[in-house]
Amino acid sequence: MKISGYQLFWLVYTLDYGKTAIFTISPAILAAKQDAWLSIIVASLIGLATTYIAVRISLLHPKQTFIQYTQTIMGKWLGTIILIPIFLMWIAITGLILREFADFVFIALFSKTPLWTISIIMLAAVVYITSTGGLTSIGRCGELIGPISIIGSLLIILLSVKDWHWFRLFPVYANSGLLPIIKGSLFPASFIAESFMIVMLIAFMPQPKRAMAASILGVAAASISILFITVIVILVFGPHLAGHFVYPIYSVVTYISVMEFIQNIDVIIVLLWIIGIFIKLALYFFVTSYGTAQLLRFPKWKKSIWLITPIVFGISLLPRNIDDTINFANFWRDVIFPVNLVGIPILLWIVGSIRKKYRTNTKTV
């Protein structure tokens, strides 16, 4: 299995854009009001920093995945202990993304269809692409679907122009201040930092040195898209109303009406979002399956797919309602983000760099 730098760019873009634009704009607006766009800029800078660290760790051992080089850097037992929270995170978030997808499709399209049916259809598609083509097929889907996601965003921007009210962006900073802007940035930052997943992907690149440019550009492009979407939500609904929507960008789309001719385009946007979330879910599913095989030393990694599939489906059934998934999102922001996506990568980068420098000096002597 191989992926190019171009494919990595689109995978990172798709990974960071769709779910962040759907779920994190409301918390940002609720905290920072009309200055939520400043929160998105802060979140983007945090996301770029975590992505930079993730690539630097991977380039210390470019031919190994995160599972392998964590044990190389920290030793077998300590490395395995560090991997446990990361591994649990990947399994849990795969199941919860599946549930969030089902909830959104249920609300937007199929309100009379059982949630578990929607989940099984998506999970079957993910299992198929992972078991047949693995990362190669996911990468090819990413380079096809990524541009389509950008076209969908441009469509929203162009068709909502007549509903923009620029005064809703003012005053800038005066009503919020630094603390609400920082607080509003944490949710989107924790989602953008999911680009940490590249620690499992760079080992499949024939030219790993291209990973830095592809990853950083992917995060930057996704951040710019989220920034535009946030501004449009504020321009259309204002900060007080938009902060209370569960899916504010979906509300903008349902609001679009051009000359009473172009209406009901929400179905198109939902379909674009579904194919985007398919890529994200497939990536998490592949990383979890491949990581399981390496951690448990399976001779053939695809056998782990049949172990992971029922676990992921079971996790997707656990939330009783949307409030439960929101509670997990709070746990993700307050615990998983600082520990798994910031603390552990920084620790590995520091220890790995020191050990590599020590080995280089020893060989020189």
Tab-separated table of C-alpha atoms in Angstrom:
chain	number	residue	atom	x	y	z
A	1	MET	CA	0.000	0.000	0.000
A	2	LYS	CA	1.303	3.450	-0.969
A	3	ILE	CA	0.033	7.034	-0.931
A	4	SER	CA	1.517	10.090	-2.630
A	5	GLY	CA	2.008	13.557	-1.177
A	6	TYR	CA	-0.930	14.784	-3.287
A	7	GLN	CA	-3.195	12.096	-1.839
A	8	LEU	CA	-2.004	12.869	1.711
A	9	PHE	CA	-2.940	16.530	1.164
A	10	TRP	CA	-6.526	15.640	0.248
A	11	LEU	CA	-6.814	13.053	3.014
A	12	VAL	CA	-5.743	15.638	5.614
A	13	TYR	CA	-8.099	18.220	4.108
A	14	THR	CA	-11.072	15.842	4.153
A	15	LEU	CA	-10.168	14.596	7.632
A	16	ASP	CA	-10.101	18.108	9.103
A	17	TYR	CA	-12.808	19.910	7.169
A	18	GLY	CA	-16.188	18.117	7.165
A	19	LYS	CA	-16.753	17.183	10.782
A	20	THR	CA	-15.093	20.355	12.109
A	21	ALA	CA	-17.351	22.565	9.982
A	22	ILE	CA	-20.460	20.681	11.071
A	23	PHE	CA	-19.867	20.300	14.821
A	24	THR	CA	-17.490	22.980	16.125
A	25	ILE	CA	-18.820	26.277	14.762
A	26	SER	CA	-21.664	26.558	17.312
A	27	PRO	CA	-19.420	26.163	20.413
A	28	ALA	CA	-17.000	28.726	18.955
A	29	ILE	CA	-19.791	31.252	18.312
A	30	LEU	CA	-21.370	30.578	21.705
A	31	ALA	CA	-18.067	31.445	23.435
A	32	ALA	CA	-16.700	34.269	21.253
A	33	LYS	CA	-19.902	35.578	19.608
A	34	GLN	CA	-19.133	37.571	16.426
A	35	ASP	CA	-15.392	37.093	17.062
A	36	ALA	CA	-15.675	33.339	16.491
A	37	TRP	CA	-13.703	33.789	13.261
A	38	LEU	CA	-10.757	34.886	15.451
A	39	SER	CA	-11.226	31.677	17.473
A	40	ILE	CA	-10.996	29.681	14.228
A	41	ILE	CA	-7.707	31.432	13.369
A	42	VAL	CA	-6.310	30.543	16.820
A	43	ALA	CA	-7.563	26.955	16.408
A	44	SER	CA	-5.895	26.751	12.999
A	45	LEU	CA	-2.540	27.822	14.439
A	46	ILE	CA	-2.851	25.156	17.159
A	47	GLY	CA	-3.773	22.570	14.504
A	48	LEU	CA	-0.772	23.542	12.373
A	49	ALA	CA	1.548	23.218	15.394
A	50	THR	CA	0.258	19.746	16.350
A	51	THR	CA	0.519	18.627	12.699
A	52	TYR	CA	4.117	19.891	12.506
A	53	ILE	CA	5.025	17.896	15.626
A	54	ALA	CA	3.275	14.757	14.294
A	55	VAL	CA	5.286	14.921	11.049
A	56	ARG	CA	8.580	15.572	12.866
A	57	ILE	CA	8.067	12.494	15.072
A	58	SER	CA	7.282	10.343	12.040
A	59	LEU	CA	10.353	11.567	10.135
A	60	LEU	CA	12.576	10.322	12.975
A	61	HIS	CA	11.647	6.788	11.802
A	62	PRO	CA	10.034	7.293	8.356
A	63	LYS	CA	9.763	3.589	7.504
A	64	GLN	CA	7.819	2.727	10.670
A	65	THR	CA	4.231	3.398	11.727
A	66	PHE	CA	3.334	5.084	15.016
A	67	ILE	CA	2.820	1.675	16.652
A	68	GLN	CA	6.350	0.598	15.739
A	69	TYR	CA	8.388	3.724	16.411
A	70	THR	CA	6.714	4.490	19.741
A	71	GLN	CA	8.170	1.192	20.977
A	72	THR	CA	11.504	2.027	19.298
A	73	ILE	CA	11.690	5.409	21.042
A	74	MET	CA	10.301	4.510	24.486
A	75	GLY	CA	11.157	0.802	24.668
A	76	LYS	CA	8.786	-2.141	24.312
A	77	TRP	CA	6.893	-1.964	27.616
A	78	LEU	CA	6.763	1.793	28.164
A	79	GLY	CA	5.950	2.267	24.485
A	80	THR	CA	3.058	-0.206	24.759
A	81	ILE	CA	1.697	1.639	27.826
A	82	ILE	CA	1.798	4.937	25.913
A	83	LEU	CA	0.025	3.327	22.961
A	84	ILE	CA	-2.957	2.150	25.031
A	85	PRO	CA	-4.740	5.556	25.355
A	86	ILE	CA	-4.026	6.321	21.682
A	87	PHE	CA	-5.382	2.956	20.644
A	88	LEU	CA	-8.532	3.338	22.788
A	89	MET	CA	-9.019	6.807	21.297
A	90	TRP	CA	-8.923	5.470	17.733
A	91	ILE	CA	-11.440	2.692	18.460
A	92	ALA	CA	-13.823	4.979	20.380
A	93	ILE	CA	-13.751	7.816	17.861
A	94	THR	CA	-14.335	5.405	14.941
A	95	GLY	CA	-17.551	4.177	16.590
A	96	LEU	CA	-18.661	7.687	17.544
A	97	ILE	CA	-18.037	9.132	14.078
A	98	LEU	CA	-20.255	6.346	12.779
A	99	ARG	CA	-22.947	7.359	15.292
A	100	GLU	CA	-22.634	11.079	14.518
A	101	PHE	CA	-23.015	10.263	10.830
A	102	ALA	CA	-26.155	8.228	11.538
A	103	ASP	CA	-27.629	10.988	13.745
A	104	PHE	CA	-27.034	13.640	11.081
A	105	VAL	CA	-28.471	11.549	8.225
A	106	PHE	CA	-31.441	10.609	10.435
A	107	ILE	CA	-32.240	14.268	11.138
A	108	ALA	CA	-31.535	15.563	7.620
A	109	LEU	CA	-32.815	12.794	5.337
A	110	PHE	CA	-34.254	9.593	6.807
A	111	SER	CA	-36.153	10.412	9.996
A	112	LYS	CA	-38.205	7.188	9.814
A	113	THR	CA	-35.262	4.839	9.291
A	114	PRO	CA	-33.732	3.091	12.335
A	115	LEU	CA	-30.326	4.518	13.246
A	116	TRP	CA	-28.665	1.110	13.312
A	117	THR	CA	-29.689	0.534	9.682
A	118	ILE	CA	-27.988	3.759	8.587
A	119	SER	CA	-24.878	2.789	10.580
A	120	ILE	CA	-24.679	-0.702	9.071
A	121	ILE	CA	-24.889	0.600	5.482
A	122	MET	CA	-22.014	3.044	6.057
A	123	LEU	CA	-19.976	0.491	8.024
A	124	ALA	CA	-20.378	-2.087	5.226
A	125	ALA	CA	-19.014	0.435	2.703
A	126	VAL	CA	-16.067	1.247	4.971
A	127	VAL	CA	-15.256	-2.421	5.584
A	128	TYR	CA	-15.409	-3.107	1.836
A	129	ILE	CA	-12.984	-0.358	0.810
A	130	THR	CA	-10.602	-1.172	3.670
A	131	SER	CA	-10.534	-4.922	3.049
A	132	THR	CA	-10.205	-4.708	-0.743
A	133	GLY	CA	-7.874	-1.790	-1.421
A	134	GLY	CA	-6.741	-0.596	2.003
A	135	LEU	CA	-4.993	2.764	2.228
A	136	THR	CA	-4.372	2.918	-1.532
A	137	SER	CA	-8.113	2.939	-2.310
A	138	ILE	CA	-8.863	5.402	0.507
A	139	GLY	CA	-6.175	7.739	-0.861
A	140	ARG	CA	-7.645	7.598	-4.380
A	141	CYS	CA	-11.132	8.318	-3.003
A	142	GLY	CA	-9.678	11.250	-1.055
A	143	GLU	CA	-8.151	12.922	-4.117
A	144	LEU	CA	-11.510	12.583	-5.892
A	145	ILE	CA	-13.808	13.638	-3.033
A	146	GLY	CA	-11.644	16.449	-1.596
A	147	PRO	CA	-12.128	18.806	-4.577
A	148	ILE	CA	-15.858	18.029	-4.567
A	149	SER	CA	-16.007	19.170	-0.915
A	150	ILE	CA	-14.394	22.476	-1.896
A	151	ILE	CA	-16.941	22.924	-4.711
A	152	GLY	CA	-19.728	22.324	-2.156
A	153	SER	CA	-18.279	25.030	0.122
A	154	LEU	CA	-18.037	27.492	-2.782
A	155	LEU	CA	-21.652	26.716	-3.654
A	156	ILE	CA	-22.759	27.643	-0.129
A	157	ILE	CA	-20.732	30.863	-0.245
A	158	LEU	CA	-22.084	31.987	-3.613
A	159	LEU	CA	-25.749	31.126	-3.036
A	160	SER	CA	-25.924	32.692	0.438
A	161	VAL	CA	-24.521	36.113	-0.570
A	162	LYS	CA	-27.923	37.838	-0.635
A	163	ASP	CA	-28.515	36.894	3.039
A	164	TRP	CA	-25.244	38.364	4.325
A	165	HIS	CA	-25.466	41.198	6.864
A	166	TRP	CA	-21.982	42.616	7.433
A	167	PHE	CA	-22.922	44.587	10.557
A	168	ARG	CA	-23.286	41.239	12.388
A	169	LEU	CA	-19.473	40.916	12.433
A	170	PHE	CA	-19.050	44.121	14.474
A	171	PRO	CA	-17.709	45.237	16.867
A	172	VAL	CA	-14.508	43.238	16.529
A	173	TYR	CA	-12.937	42.137	19.842
A	174	ALA	CA	-14.631	44.845	21.950
A	175	ASN	CA	-17.506	42.622	23.195
A	176	SER	CA	-15.540	39.431	23.759
A	177	GLY	CA	-11.874	39.880	24.716
A	178	LEU	CA	-9.013	37.401	24.670
A	179	LEU	CA	-10.323	34.719	27.052
A	180	PRO	CA	-13.629	33.965	25.211
A	181	ILE	CA	-11.744	33.884	21.898
A	182	ILE	CA	-9.256	31.331	23.309
A	183	LYS	CA	-12.103	29.343	24.894
A	184	GLY	CA	-13.971	29.341	21.568
A	185	SER	CA	-10.885	28.020	19.783
A	186	LEU	CA	-10.522	24.848	21.859
A	187	PHE	CA	-13.327	22.832	20.249
A	188	PRO	CA	-12.276	23.457	16.625
A	189	ALA	CA	-8.594	23.055	17.591
A	190	SER	CA	-9.271	19.620	19.093
A	191	PHE	CA	-10.967	18.544	15.834
A	192	ILE	CA	-8.348	20.056	13.499
A	193	ALA	CA	-5.659	18.285	15.564
A	194	GLU	CA	-7.103	14.976	14.342
A	195	SER	CA	-4.529	15.351	11.572
A	196	PHE	CA	-2.348	13.590	14.175
A	197	MET	CA	-3.510	10.458	12.329
A	198	ILE	CA	-0.761	11.068	9.756
A	199	VAL	CA	1.618	9.366	12.211
A	200	MET	CA	0.182	6.096	10.839
A	201	LEU	CA	0.207	7.180	7.178
A	202	ILE	CA	3.676	8.603	6.495
A	203	ALA	CA	5.247	5.121	6.596
A	204	PHE	CA	3.299	4.330	3.410
A	205	MET	CA	4.782	7.254	1.463
A	206	PRO	CA	7.573	6.415	-1.020
A	207	GLN	CA	8.943	9.933	-0.389
A	208	PRO	CA	8.316	10.710	3.315
A	209	LYS	CA	9.989	14.135	3.120
A	210	ARG	CA	6.978	15.387	1.159
A	211	ALA	CA	4.766	14.670	4.170
A	212	MET	CA	5.491	18.007	5.868
A	213	ALA	CA	4.383	20.208	2.967
A	214	ALA	CA	1.369	18.009	2.121
A	215	SER	CA	0.149	17.850	5.739
A	216	ILE	CA	0.637	21.533	6.561
A	217	LEU	CA	-1.034	22.639	3.311
A	218	GLY	CA	-3.915	20.203	3.953
A	219	VAL	CA	-4.532	21.628	7.437
A	220	ALA	CA	-4.198	25.212	6.153
A	221	ALA	CA	-6.689	24.628	3.316
A	222	ALA	CA	-9.198	22.985	5.678
A	223	SER	CA	-8.776	25.832	8.204
A	224	ILE	CA	-9.432	28.469	5.548
A	225	SER	CA	-12.594	26.612	4.462
A	226	ILE	CA	-13.820	26.412	8.091
A	227	LEU	CA	-13.021	30.119	8.562
A	228	PHE	CA	-15.157	31.082	5.542
A	229	ILE	CA	-18.020	28.855	6.702
A	230	THR	CA	-17.899	30.385	10.220
A	231	VAL	CA	-18.031	33.933	8.837
A	232	ILE	CA	-20.980	33.041	6.583
A	233	VAL	CA	-22.931	31.501	9.487
A	234	ILE	CA	-22.438	34.713	11.500
A	235	LEU	CA	-23.337	36.932	8.519
A	236	VAL	CA	-26.570	35.014	7.879
A	237	PHE	CA	-27.876	34.341	11.402
A	238	GLY	CA	-25.874	36.634	13.685
A	239	PRO	CA	-23.920	35.426	16.743
A	240	HIS	CA	-26.831	35.078	19.180
A	241	LEU	CA	-28.980	32.767	17.031
A	242	ALA	CA	-26.175	30.785	15.333
A	243	GLY	CA	-24.612	29.762	18.643
A	244	HIS	CA	-27.684	27.686	19.527
A	245	PHE	CA	-27.938	25.650	16.308
A	246	VAL	CA	-26.765	22.023	16.480
A	247	TYR	CA	-25.708	22.064	12.793
A	248	PRO	CA	-25.415	25.784	11.855
A	249	ILE	CA	-23.998	25.240	8.367
A	250	TYR	CA	-26.885	22.903	7.564
A	251	SER	CA	-29.274	25.620	8.748
A	252	VAL	CA	-27.596	28.089	6.357
A	253	VAL	CA	-28.066	25.668	3.469
A	254	THR	CA	-31.762	25.131	4.228
A	255	TYR	CA	-32.144	28.942	4.351
A	256	ILE	CA	-30.833	29.423	0.784
A	257	SER	CA	-33.398	30.586	-1.749
A	258	VAL	CA	-32.341	32.397	-4.920
A	259	MET	CA	-35.213	34.042	-6.849
A	260	GLU	CA	-37.468	31.260	-5.547
A	261	PHE	CA	-35.842	29.033	-8.185
A	262	ILE	CA	-32.777	27.567	-6.483
A	263	GLN	CA	-34.066	25.961	-3.281
A	264	ASN	CA	-33.812	22.723	-1.319
A	265	ILE	CA	-30.116	22.245	-2.112
A	266	ASP	CA	-29.629	20.857	1.389
A	267	VAL	CA	-29.899	17.335	-0.063
A	268	ILE	CA	-26.857	17.998	-2.286
A	269	ILE	CA	-24.834	19.434	0.581
A	270	VAL	CA	-25.767	16.520	2.857
A	271	LEU	CA	-24.626	14.060	0.189
A	272	LEU	CA	-21.311	15.932	-0.149
A	273	TRP	CA	-20.884	15.785	3.602
A	274	ILE	CA	-21.700	12.061	3.638
A	275	ILE	CA	-18.980	11.194	1.116
A	276	GLY	CA	-16.545	13.382	3.079
A	277	ILE	CA	-17.342	11.618	6.354
A	278	PHE	CA	-16.950	8.299	4.510
A	279	ILE	CA	-13.280	9.134	3.862
A	280	LYS	CA	-12.733	10.157	7.470
A	281	LEU	CA	-14.405	7.036	8.820
A	282	ALA	CA	-12.497	4.793	6.394
A	283	LEU	CA	-9.205	6.382	7.491
A	284	TYR	CA	-9.952	5.842	11.177
A	285	PHE	CA	-11.108	2.295	10.470
A	286	PHE	CA	-7.938	1.496	8.513
A	287	VAL	CA	-5.656	3.023	11.163
A	288	THR	CA	-7.449	1.155	13.950
A	289	SER	CA	-7.386	-2.180	12.070
A	290	TYR	CA	-3.772	-1.873	10.929
A	291	GLY	CA	-2.656	-0.657	14.358
A	292	THR	CA	-4.448	-3.551	16.066
A	293	ALA	CA	-2.665	-6.047	13.821
A	294	GLN	CA	0.732	-4.498	14.556
A	295	LEU	CA	0.101	-4.193	18.288
A	296	LEU	CA	-1.174	-7.775	18.628
A	297	ARG	CA	1.332	-9.028	16.009
A	298	PHE	CA	-1.184	-10.557	13.611
A	299	PRO	CA	0.584	-12.141	10.583
A	300	LYS	CA	-2.057	-10.649	8.231
A	301	TRP	CA	-3.435	-7.231	9.167
A	302	LYS	CA	-6.780	-7.667	7.342
A	303	LYS	CA	-7.818	-10.328	9.840
A	304	SER	CA	-8.113	-7.582	12.461
A	305	ILE	CA	-10.934	-5.986	10.397
A	306	TRP	CA	-13.333	-8.705	11.560
A	307	LEU	CA	-12.317	-8.056	15.174
A	308	ILE	CA	-12.719	-4.263	14.918
A	309	THR	CA	-16.006	-4.208	12.948
A	310	PRO	CA	-18.368	-5.494	15.709
A	311	ILE	CA	-16.590	-3.353	18.332
A	312	VAL	CA	-17.038	-0.193	16.257
A	313	PHE	CA	-20.692	-1.010	15.570
A	314	GLY	CA	-21.297	-1.704	19.279
A	315	ILE	CA	-19.741	1.643	20.271
A	316	SER	CA	-21.944	3.446	17.734
A	317	LEU	CA	-25.028	2.102	19.545
A	318	LEU	CA	-23.939	3.285	23.022
A	319	PRO	CA	-24.999	6.981	22.933
A	320	ARG	CA	-28.644	7.311	23.950
A	321	ASN	CA	-29.088	10.615	22.121
A	322	ILE	CA	-27.187	13.582	20.677
A	323	ASP	CA	-26.499	14.881	24.214
A	324	ASP	CA	-24.340	11.808	24.905
A	325	THR	CA	-22.220	12.427	21.802
A	326	ILE	CA	-21.858	16.089	22.827
A	327	ASN	CA	-20.681	14.928	26.280
A	328	PHE	CA	-18.013	12.811	24.593
A	329	ALA	CA	-17.018	15.839	22.506
A	330	ASN	CA	-16.462	17.736	25.786
A	331	PHE	CA	-14.327	14.825	27.070
A	332	TRP	CA	-12.423	14.867	23.761
A	333	ARG	CA	-11.685	18.595	24.158
A	334	ASP	CA	-10.809	18.559	27.866
A	335	VAL	CA	-8.885	15.249	28.204
A	336	ILE	CA	-8.073	13.467	24.938
A	337	PHE	CA	-6.921	16.577	23.073
A	338	PRO	CA	-4.347	17.804	25.643
A	339	VAL	CA	-3.092	14.298	26.540
A	340	ASN	CA	-3.224	12.216	23.339
A	341	LEU	CA	-2.904	14.864	20.628
A	342	VAL	CA	-0.554	17.333	22.343
A	343	GLY	CA	1.196	15.841	25.409
A	344	ILE	CA	2.183	12.388	24.082
A	345	PRO	CA	3.412	13.674	20.668
A	346	ILE	CA	5.579	16.343	22.338
A	347	LEU	CA	7.011	13.714	24.742
A	348	LEU	CA	7.825	11.344	21.864
A	349	TRP	CA	9.363	14.142	19.799
A	350	ILE	CA	11.643	15.268	22.637
A	351	VAL	CA	12.748	11.749	23.653
A	352	GLY	CA	13.101	10.570	20.040
A	353	SER	CA	15.183	13.607	19.053
A	354	ILE	CA	17.480	13.198	22.048
A	355	ARG	CA	17.995	9.493	21.370
A	356	LYS	CA	18.670	10.101	17.676
A	357	LYS	CA	21.180	12.862	18.477
A	358	TYR	CA	22.873	10.612	21.062
A	359	ARG	CA	23.191	7.757	18.524
A	360	THR	CA	24.614	10.159	15.922
A	361	ASN	CA	27.227	11.502	18.376
A	362	THR	CA	28.163	7.953	19.466
A	363	LYS	CA	28.773	6.895	15.838
A	364	THR	CA	30.843	10.041	15.217
A	365	VAL	CA	33.051	9.332	18.245
